[in-house]
Short mmCIF file of C-alpha atoms in Angstrom, two decimals:
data_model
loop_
_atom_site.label_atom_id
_atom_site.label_comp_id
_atom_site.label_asym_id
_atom_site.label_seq_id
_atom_site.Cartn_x
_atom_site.Cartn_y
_atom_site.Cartn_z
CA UNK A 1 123.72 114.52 106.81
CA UNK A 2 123.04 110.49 106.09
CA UNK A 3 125.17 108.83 103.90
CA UNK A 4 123.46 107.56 101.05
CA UNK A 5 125.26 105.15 98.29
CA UNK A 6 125.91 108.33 95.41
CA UNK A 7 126.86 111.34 98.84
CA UNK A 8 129.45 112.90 97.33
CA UNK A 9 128.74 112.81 93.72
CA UNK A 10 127.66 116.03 91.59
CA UNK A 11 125.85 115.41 88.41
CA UNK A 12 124.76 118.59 86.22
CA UNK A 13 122.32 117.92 83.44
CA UNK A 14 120.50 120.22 80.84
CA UNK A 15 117.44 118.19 80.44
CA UNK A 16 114.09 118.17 79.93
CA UNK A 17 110.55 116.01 78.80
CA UNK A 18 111.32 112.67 80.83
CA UNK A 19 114.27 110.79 79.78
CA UNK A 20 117.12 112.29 81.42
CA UNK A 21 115.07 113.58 84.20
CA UNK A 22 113.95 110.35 85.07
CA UNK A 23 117.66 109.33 84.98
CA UNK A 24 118.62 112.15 86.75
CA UNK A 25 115.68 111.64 89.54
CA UNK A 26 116.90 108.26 90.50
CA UNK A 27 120.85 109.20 90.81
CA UNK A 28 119.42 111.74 93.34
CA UNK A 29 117.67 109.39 95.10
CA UNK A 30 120.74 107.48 95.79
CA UNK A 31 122.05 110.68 97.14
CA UNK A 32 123.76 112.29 94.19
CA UNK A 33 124.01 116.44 93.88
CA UNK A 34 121.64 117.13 91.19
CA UNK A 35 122.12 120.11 89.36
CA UNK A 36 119.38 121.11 86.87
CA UNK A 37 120.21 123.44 84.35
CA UNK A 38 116.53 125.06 82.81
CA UNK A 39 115.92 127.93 80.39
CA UNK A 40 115.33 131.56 82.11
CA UNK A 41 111.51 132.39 81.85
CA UNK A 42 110.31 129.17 80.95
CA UNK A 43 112.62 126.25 82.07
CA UNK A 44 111.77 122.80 81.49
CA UNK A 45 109.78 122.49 78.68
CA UNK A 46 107.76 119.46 80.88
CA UNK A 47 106.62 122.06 83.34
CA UNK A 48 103.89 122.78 81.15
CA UNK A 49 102.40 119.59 80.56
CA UNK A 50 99.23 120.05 82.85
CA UNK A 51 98.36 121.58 85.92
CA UNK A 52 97.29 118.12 87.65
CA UNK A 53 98.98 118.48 90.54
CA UNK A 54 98.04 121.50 92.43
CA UNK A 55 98.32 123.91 89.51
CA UNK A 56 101.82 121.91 88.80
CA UNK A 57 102.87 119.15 86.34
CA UNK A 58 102.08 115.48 87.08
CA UNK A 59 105.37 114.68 84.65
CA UNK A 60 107.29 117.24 86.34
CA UNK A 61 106.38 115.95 89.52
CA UNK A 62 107.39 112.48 89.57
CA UNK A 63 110.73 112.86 87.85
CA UNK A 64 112.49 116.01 89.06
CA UNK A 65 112.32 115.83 92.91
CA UNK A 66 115.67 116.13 95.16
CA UNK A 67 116.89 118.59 92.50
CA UNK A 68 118.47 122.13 92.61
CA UNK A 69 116.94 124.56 89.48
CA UNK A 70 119.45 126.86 88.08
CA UNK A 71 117.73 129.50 85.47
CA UNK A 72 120.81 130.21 83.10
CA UNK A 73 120.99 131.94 79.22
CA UNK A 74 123.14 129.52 77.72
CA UNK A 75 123.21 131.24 74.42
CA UNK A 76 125.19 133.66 76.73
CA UNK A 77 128.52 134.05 76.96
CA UNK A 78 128.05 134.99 80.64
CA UNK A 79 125.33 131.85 81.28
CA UNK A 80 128.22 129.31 79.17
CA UNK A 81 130.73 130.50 81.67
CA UNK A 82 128.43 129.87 84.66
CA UNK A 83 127.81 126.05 82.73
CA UNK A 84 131.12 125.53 82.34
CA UNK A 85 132.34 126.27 85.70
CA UNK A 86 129.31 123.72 86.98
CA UNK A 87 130.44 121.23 84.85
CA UNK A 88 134.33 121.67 85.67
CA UNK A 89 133.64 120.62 89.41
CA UNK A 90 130.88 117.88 88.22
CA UNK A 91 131.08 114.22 88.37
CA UNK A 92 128.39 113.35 85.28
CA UNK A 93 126.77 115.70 82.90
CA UNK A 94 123.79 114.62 80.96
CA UNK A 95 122.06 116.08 78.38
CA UNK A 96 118.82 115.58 76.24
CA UNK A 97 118.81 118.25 73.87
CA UNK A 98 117.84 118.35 70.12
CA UNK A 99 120.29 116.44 67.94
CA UNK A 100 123.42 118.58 67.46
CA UNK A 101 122.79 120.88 69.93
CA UNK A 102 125.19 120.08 72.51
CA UNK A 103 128.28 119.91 69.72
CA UNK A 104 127.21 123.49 68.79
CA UNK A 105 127.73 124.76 72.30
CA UNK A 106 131.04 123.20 73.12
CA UNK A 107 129.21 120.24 75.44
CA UNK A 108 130.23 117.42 73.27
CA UNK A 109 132.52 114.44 74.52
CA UNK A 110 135.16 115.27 72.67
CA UNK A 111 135.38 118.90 73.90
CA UNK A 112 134.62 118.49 77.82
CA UNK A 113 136.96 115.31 78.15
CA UNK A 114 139.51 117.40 76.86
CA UNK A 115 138.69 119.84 79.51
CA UNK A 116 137.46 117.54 82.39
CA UNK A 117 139.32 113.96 82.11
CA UNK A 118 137.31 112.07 85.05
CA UNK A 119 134.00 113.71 83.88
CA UNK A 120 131.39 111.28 82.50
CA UNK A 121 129.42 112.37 80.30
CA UNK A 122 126.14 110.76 79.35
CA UNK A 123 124.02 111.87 75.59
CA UNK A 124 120.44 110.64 74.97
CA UNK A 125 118.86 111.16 71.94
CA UNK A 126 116.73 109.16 69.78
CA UNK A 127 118.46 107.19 67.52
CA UNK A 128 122.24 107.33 69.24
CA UNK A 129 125.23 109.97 68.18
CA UNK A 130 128.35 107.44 68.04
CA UNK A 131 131.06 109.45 65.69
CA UNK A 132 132.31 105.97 64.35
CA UNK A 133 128.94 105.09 63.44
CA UNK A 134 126.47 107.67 63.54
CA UNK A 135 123.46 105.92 61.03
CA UNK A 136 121.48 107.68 59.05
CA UNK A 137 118.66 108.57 61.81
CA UNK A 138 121.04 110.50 63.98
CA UNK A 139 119.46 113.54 63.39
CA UNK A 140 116.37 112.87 63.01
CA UNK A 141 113.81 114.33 66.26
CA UNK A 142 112.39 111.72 68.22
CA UNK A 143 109.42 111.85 70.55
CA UNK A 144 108.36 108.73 72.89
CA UNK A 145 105.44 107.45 70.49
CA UNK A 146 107.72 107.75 67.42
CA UNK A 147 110.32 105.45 69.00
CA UNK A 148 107.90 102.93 70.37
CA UNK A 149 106.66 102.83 66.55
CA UNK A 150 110.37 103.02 64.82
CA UNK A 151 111.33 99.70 67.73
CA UNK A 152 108.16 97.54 66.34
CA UNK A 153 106.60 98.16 69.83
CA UNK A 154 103.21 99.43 68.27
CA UNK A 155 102.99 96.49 65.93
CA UNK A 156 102.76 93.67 69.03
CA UNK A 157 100.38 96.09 70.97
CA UNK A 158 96.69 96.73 70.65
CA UNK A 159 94.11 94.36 69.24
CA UNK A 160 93.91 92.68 65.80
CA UNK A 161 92.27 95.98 64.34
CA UNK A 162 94.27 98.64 65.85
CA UNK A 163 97.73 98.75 66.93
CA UNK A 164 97.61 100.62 70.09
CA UNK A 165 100.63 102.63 72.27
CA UNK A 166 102.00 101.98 76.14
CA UNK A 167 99.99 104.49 78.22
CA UNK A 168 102.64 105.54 79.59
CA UNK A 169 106.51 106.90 77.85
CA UNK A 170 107.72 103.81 77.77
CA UNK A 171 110.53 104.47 75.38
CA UNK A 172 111.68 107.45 77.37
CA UNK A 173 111.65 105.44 80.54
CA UNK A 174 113.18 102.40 79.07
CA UNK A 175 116.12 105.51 77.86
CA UNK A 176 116.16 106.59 81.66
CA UNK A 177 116.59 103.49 82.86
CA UNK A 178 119.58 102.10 80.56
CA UNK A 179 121.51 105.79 81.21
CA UNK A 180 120.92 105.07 84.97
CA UNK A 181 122.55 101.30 85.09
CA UNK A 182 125.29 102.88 83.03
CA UNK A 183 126.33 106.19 84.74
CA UNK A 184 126.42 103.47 87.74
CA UNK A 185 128.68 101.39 86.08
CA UNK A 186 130.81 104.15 84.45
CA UNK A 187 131.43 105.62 87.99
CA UNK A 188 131.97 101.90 89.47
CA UNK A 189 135.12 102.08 86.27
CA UNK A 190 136.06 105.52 87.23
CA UNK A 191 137.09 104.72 90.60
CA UNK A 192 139.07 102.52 89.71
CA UNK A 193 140.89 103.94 86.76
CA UNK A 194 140.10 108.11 87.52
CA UNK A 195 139.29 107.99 83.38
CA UNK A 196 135.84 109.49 82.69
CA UNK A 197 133.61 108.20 79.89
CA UNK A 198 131.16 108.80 76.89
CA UNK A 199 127.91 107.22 77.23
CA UNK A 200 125.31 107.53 74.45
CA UNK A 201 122.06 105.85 75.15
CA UNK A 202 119.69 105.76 72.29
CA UNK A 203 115.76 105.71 72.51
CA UNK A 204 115.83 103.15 69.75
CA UNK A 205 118.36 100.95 71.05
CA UNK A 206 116.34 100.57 74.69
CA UNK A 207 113.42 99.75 73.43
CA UNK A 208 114.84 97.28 70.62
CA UNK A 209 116.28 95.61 73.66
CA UNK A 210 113.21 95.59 75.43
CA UNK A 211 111.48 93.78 71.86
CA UNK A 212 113.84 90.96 71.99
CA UNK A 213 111.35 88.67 72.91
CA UNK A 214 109.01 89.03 69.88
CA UNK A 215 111.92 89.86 67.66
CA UNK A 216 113.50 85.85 68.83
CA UNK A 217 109.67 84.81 67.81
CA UNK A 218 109.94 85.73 64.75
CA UNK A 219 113.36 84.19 64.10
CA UNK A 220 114.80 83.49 60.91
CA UNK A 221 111.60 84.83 59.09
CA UNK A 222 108.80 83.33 61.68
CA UNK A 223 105.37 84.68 61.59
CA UNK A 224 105.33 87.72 64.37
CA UNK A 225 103.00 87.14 67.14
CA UNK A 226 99.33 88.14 66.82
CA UNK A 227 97.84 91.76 68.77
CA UNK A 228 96.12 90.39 71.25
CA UNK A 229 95.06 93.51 73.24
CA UNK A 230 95.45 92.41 77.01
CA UNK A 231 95.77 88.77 76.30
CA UNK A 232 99.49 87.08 76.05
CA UNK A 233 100.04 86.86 71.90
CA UNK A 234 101.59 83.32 72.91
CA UNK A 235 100.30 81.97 76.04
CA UNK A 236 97.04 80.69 76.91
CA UNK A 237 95.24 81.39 78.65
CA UNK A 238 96.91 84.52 79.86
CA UNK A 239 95.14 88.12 79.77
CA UNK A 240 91.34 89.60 81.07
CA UNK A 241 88.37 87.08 81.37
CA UNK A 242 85.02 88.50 82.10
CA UNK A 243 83.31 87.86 85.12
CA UNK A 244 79.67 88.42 86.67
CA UNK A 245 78.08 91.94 86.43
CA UNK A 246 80.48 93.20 83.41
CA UNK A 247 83.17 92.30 86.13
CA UNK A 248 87.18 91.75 84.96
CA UNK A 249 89.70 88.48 86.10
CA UNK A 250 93.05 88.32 85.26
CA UNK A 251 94.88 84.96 85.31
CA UNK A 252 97.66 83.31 83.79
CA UNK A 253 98.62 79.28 83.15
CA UNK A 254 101.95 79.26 82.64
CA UNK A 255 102.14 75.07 82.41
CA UNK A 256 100.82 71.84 82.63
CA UNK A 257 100.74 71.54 86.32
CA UNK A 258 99.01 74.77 86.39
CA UNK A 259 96.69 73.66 83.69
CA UNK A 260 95.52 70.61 85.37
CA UNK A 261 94.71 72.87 88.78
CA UNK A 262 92.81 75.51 86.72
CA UNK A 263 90.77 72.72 84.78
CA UNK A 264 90.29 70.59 88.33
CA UNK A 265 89.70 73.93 90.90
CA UNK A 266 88.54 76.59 89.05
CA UNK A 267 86.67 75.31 86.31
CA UNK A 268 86.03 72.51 87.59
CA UNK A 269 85.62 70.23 85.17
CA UNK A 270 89.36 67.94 85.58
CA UNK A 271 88.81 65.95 82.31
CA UNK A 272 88.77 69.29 79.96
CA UNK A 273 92.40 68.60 80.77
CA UNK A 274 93.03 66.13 78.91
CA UNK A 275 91.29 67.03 76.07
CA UNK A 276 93.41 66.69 73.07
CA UNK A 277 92.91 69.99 71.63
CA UNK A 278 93.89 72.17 74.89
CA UNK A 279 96.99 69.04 75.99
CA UNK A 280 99.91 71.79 75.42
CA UNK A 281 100.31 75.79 75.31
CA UNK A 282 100.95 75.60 71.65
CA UNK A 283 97.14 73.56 71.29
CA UNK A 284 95.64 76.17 73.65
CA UNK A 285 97.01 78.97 71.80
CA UNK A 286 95.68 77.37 68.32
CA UNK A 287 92.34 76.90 69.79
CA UNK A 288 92.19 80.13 72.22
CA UNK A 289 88.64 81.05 70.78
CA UNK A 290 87.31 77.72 71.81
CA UNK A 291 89.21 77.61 75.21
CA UNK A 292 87.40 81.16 75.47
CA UNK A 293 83.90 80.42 75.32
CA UNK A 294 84.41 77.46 77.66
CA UNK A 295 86.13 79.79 80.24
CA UNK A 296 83.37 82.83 79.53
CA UNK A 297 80.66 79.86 80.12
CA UNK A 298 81.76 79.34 83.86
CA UNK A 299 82.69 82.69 84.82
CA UNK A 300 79.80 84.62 83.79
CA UNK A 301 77.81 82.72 86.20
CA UNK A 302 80.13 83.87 89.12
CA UNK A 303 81.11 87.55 90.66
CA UNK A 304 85.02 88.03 90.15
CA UNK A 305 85.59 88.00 94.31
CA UNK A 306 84.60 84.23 93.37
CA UNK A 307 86.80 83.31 90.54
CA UNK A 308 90.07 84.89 92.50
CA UNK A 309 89.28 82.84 95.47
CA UNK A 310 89.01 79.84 93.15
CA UNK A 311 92.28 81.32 91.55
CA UNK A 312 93.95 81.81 94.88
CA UNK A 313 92.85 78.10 95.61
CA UNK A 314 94.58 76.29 92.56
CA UNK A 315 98.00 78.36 93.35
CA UNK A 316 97.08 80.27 89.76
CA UNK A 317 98.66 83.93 89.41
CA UNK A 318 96.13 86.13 89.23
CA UNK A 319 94.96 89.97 89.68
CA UNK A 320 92.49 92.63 89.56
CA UNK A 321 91.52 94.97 87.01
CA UNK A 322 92.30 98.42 88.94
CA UNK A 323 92.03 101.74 87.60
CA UNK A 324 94.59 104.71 88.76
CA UNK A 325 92.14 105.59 91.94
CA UNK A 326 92.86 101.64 93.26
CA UNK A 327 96.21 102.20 93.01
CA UNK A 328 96.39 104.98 95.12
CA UNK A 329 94.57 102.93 97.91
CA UNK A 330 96.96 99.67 96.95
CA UNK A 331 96.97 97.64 100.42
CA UNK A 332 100.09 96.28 99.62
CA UNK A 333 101.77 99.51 99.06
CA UNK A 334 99.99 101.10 102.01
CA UNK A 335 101.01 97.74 104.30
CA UNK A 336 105.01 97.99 102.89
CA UNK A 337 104.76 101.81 103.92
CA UNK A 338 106.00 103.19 100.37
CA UNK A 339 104.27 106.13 100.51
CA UNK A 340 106.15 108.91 101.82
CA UNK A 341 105.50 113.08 101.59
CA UNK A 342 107.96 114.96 99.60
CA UNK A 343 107.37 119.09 99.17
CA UNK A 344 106.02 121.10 95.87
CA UNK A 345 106.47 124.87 95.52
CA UNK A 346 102.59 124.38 96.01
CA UNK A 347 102.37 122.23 98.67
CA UNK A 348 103.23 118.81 100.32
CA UNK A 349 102.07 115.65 97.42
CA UNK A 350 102.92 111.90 97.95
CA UNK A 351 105.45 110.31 96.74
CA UNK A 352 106.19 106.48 96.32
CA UNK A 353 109.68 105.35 98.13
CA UNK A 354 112.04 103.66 94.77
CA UNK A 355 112.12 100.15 94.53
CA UNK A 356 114.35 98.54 96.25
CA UNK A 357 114.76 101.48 99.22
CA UNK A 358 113.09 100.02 102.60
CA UNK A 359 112.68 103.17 103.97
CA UNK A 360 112.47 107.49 103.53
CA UNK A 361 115.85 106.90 105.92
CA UNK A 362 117.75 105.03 102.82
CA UNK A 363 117.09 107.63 100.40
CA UNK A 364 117.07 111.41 99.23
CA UNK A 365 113.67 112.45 98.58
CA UNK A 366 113.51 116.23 98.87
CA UNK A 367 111.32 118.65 97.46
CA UNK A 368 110.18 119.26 93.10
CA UNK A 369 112.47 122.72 93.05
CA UNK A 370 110.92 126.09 91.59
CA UNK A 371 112.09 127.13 88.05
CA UNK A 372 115.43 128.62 89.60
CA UNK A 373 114.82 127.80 93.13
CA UNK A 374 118.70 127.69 93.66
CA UNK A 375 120.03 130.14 91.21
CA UNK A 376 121.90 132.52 93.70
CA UNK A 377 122.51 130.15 96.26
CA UNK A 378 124.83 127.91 93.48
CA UNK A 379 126.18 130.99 91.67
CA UNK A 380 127.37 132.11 95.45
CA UNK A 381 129.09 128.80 95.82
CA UNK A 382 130.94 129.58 92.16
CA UNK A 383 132.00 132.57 93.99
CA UNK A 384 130.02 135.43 92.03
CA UNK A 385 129.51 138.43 94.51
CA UNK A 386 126.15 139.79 95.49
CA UNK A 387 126.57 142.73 92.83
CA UNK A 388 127.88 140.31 89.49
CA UNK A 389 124.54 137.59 90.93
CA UNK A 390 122.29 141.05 90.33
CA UNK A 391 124.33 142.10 87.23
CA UNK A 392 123.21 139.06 85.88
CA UNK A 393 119.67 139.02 86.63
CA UNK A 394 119.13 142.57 85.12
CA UNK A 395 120.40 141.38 81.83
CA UNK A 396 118.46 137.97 81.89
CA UNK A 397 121.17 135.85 81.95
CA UNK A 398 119.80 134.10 85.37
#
């Protein structure tokens, strides 16, 4: 068995949509135990998002691989004992369940650390449950869209007629992400102290960190910056330029040096460079319209192969406008190997490697588990015989 940074490490979580599965995902990469706790019948509500990928969820799919699927009745008294003994011989348990949920079944902080003093325990909700300061949103439901509206992310995206959201969950993932860098941290603390730990990670919070960019712009009462659909709201120019035969460029000029280059190699025309009305970012953001048509007049005279080697040639960042299908055929993933096949109950699908792994060999990427795939094999390793594991399948509690 390899030895992979979390080996050793059991985390049980009652979770579902993307949030804490995402979390969850990545600690078992690293090698953690990942114990996911679904509904009988049903499980995971995110199971039932489509059918994209061979009849299964894409959703389900990307975030809940290298997991074991328990089917349990928690509203139970024989499916909260099975829970409870889980959790007793866990290292983290994270939940994502409607606010006040966990409290009314005994999972809060305050009851498990009584019971479980090195346990962490990690809560993600929408708008953050602290007890000392709780706010007035804490119960309020919270899906990703209504967070990335709530955080001011829809009012910076879009174009100047219609805000517009991320394509993908942003807030969820931004949620994910923050519980991930924290379970690490409280576990780096608990091995040093043996103390366990509350963590509550709100929706909210992530993505107001994530806004602190455009919320510094707007400093002591400064005018927020414009929607500027794929263009930079304060940078130009930054964002999609069209090219020959309703072709896309994208290119950014971060400075002056860069300016002069872009003027000089790929406009070429070196004195619009000194022109006084495009001398500085702030003068090129004030005139973008005009900077626009002078850019539109050169391109649209060239195919976009043209303008990147042009791009390439004045040392100007620069990319492509793919679509899903060119990421799938990325050369640069396909040359750094990070595709790698991981198993479905319906088949074999690939799956990209996490950043930062070099290889399959440096992680855990096992197969997207069947709605209580491992429901006898864990209850066997709590010790229920073969006639209490069949007891409780005939009265639904597994």
């Amino acid at each position: 068995m390899k030895q992979l940074p979390l080996s050793g490490i059991t985390v049980v979580s009652i979770e579902h949509a993307i949030a804490a599965p995402f979390c969850t995902r990545q600690l078992a990469d690293f090698g953690a135990r990942v114990i996911k706790v679904e509904r009988t019948g049903t499980g995971d509500f995110a199971r039932g998002y489509d059918e994209r990928v061979n009849g299964i969820s894409s959703h389900f799919v990307w975030t809940n691989r290298s997991k074991e699927s328990i089917a349990l009745d928690l509203k139970s008294d024989e499916g909260s004992a099975v829970l409870h003994q889980l959790i007793g011989s866990a290292d983290v348990f994270i939940q994502n369940l409607a606010p006040g949920a966990a409290a009314r079944m005994g999972l809060d902080w305050e009851s498990l650390s009584a019971q479980y003093p090195g346990l962490i325990v990690c809560d993600i909700s929408g708008y953050g449950d602290s007890p000392a300061a709780p706010g007035p949103y804490r119960d309020k439901r919270a899906y990703d869209l209504l967070i990335q509206s709530e955080s001011g992310f829809l009012s910076v995206t879009g174009n100047a007629d219609t805000p517009a959201k991320a394509g993908i969950s942003i807030a969820d993932i931004a949620a994910g992400m923050y519980s991930l860098t924290n379970i690490l941290a409280a576990l780096n603390l608990r091995s040093r102290t043996g103390r366990g730990q509350r963590i509550d990670i709100s929706m909210l919070e992530s993505m107001a960190e994530w806004m602190s960019f455009p919320l510094y712009y707007t400093f002591n009462g400064g005018e927020p910056p414009v929607r500027t659909g794929a263009s930079h709201a304060t940078i130009y120019p930054y964002g999609p330029f069209p090219a020959q035969h309703g072709e896309s460029v994208l290119f950014g000029v971060q400075n002056e040096r860069e300016w002069q280059r872009f003027c000089a190699t790929v406009l070429r025309r070196p004195a619009l460079a000194d022109d006084p009305r495009f001398i500085s970012n702030s003068l090129r953001v004030k005139n973008r319209e005009l900077l626009n048509e002078i850019i539109i007049s050169v391109f649209r005279d060239y195919p976009a192969a043209d303008i990147l080697q042009r791009l390439d040639a004045a040392q100007i960042a620069n990319a492509r406008m793919n679509e899903l299908k060119d990421l799938w055929q990325h050369p640069q993933l396909r040359a750094r190997q990070r595709w790698v096949t991981i198993d479905t109950p319906a088949g074999p699908v690939p799956a990209l490697l996490p950043p930062g792994i070099a290889s399959a060999d440096d992680a855990q990427m096992t197969a997207v588990p069947a709605l209580g795939e491992h429901t006898q094999k864990i209850l066997a390793e709590l010790h229920y015989a073969p006639e209490q594991i069949s007891q409780l399948k005939k009265n639904n509690i597994i």
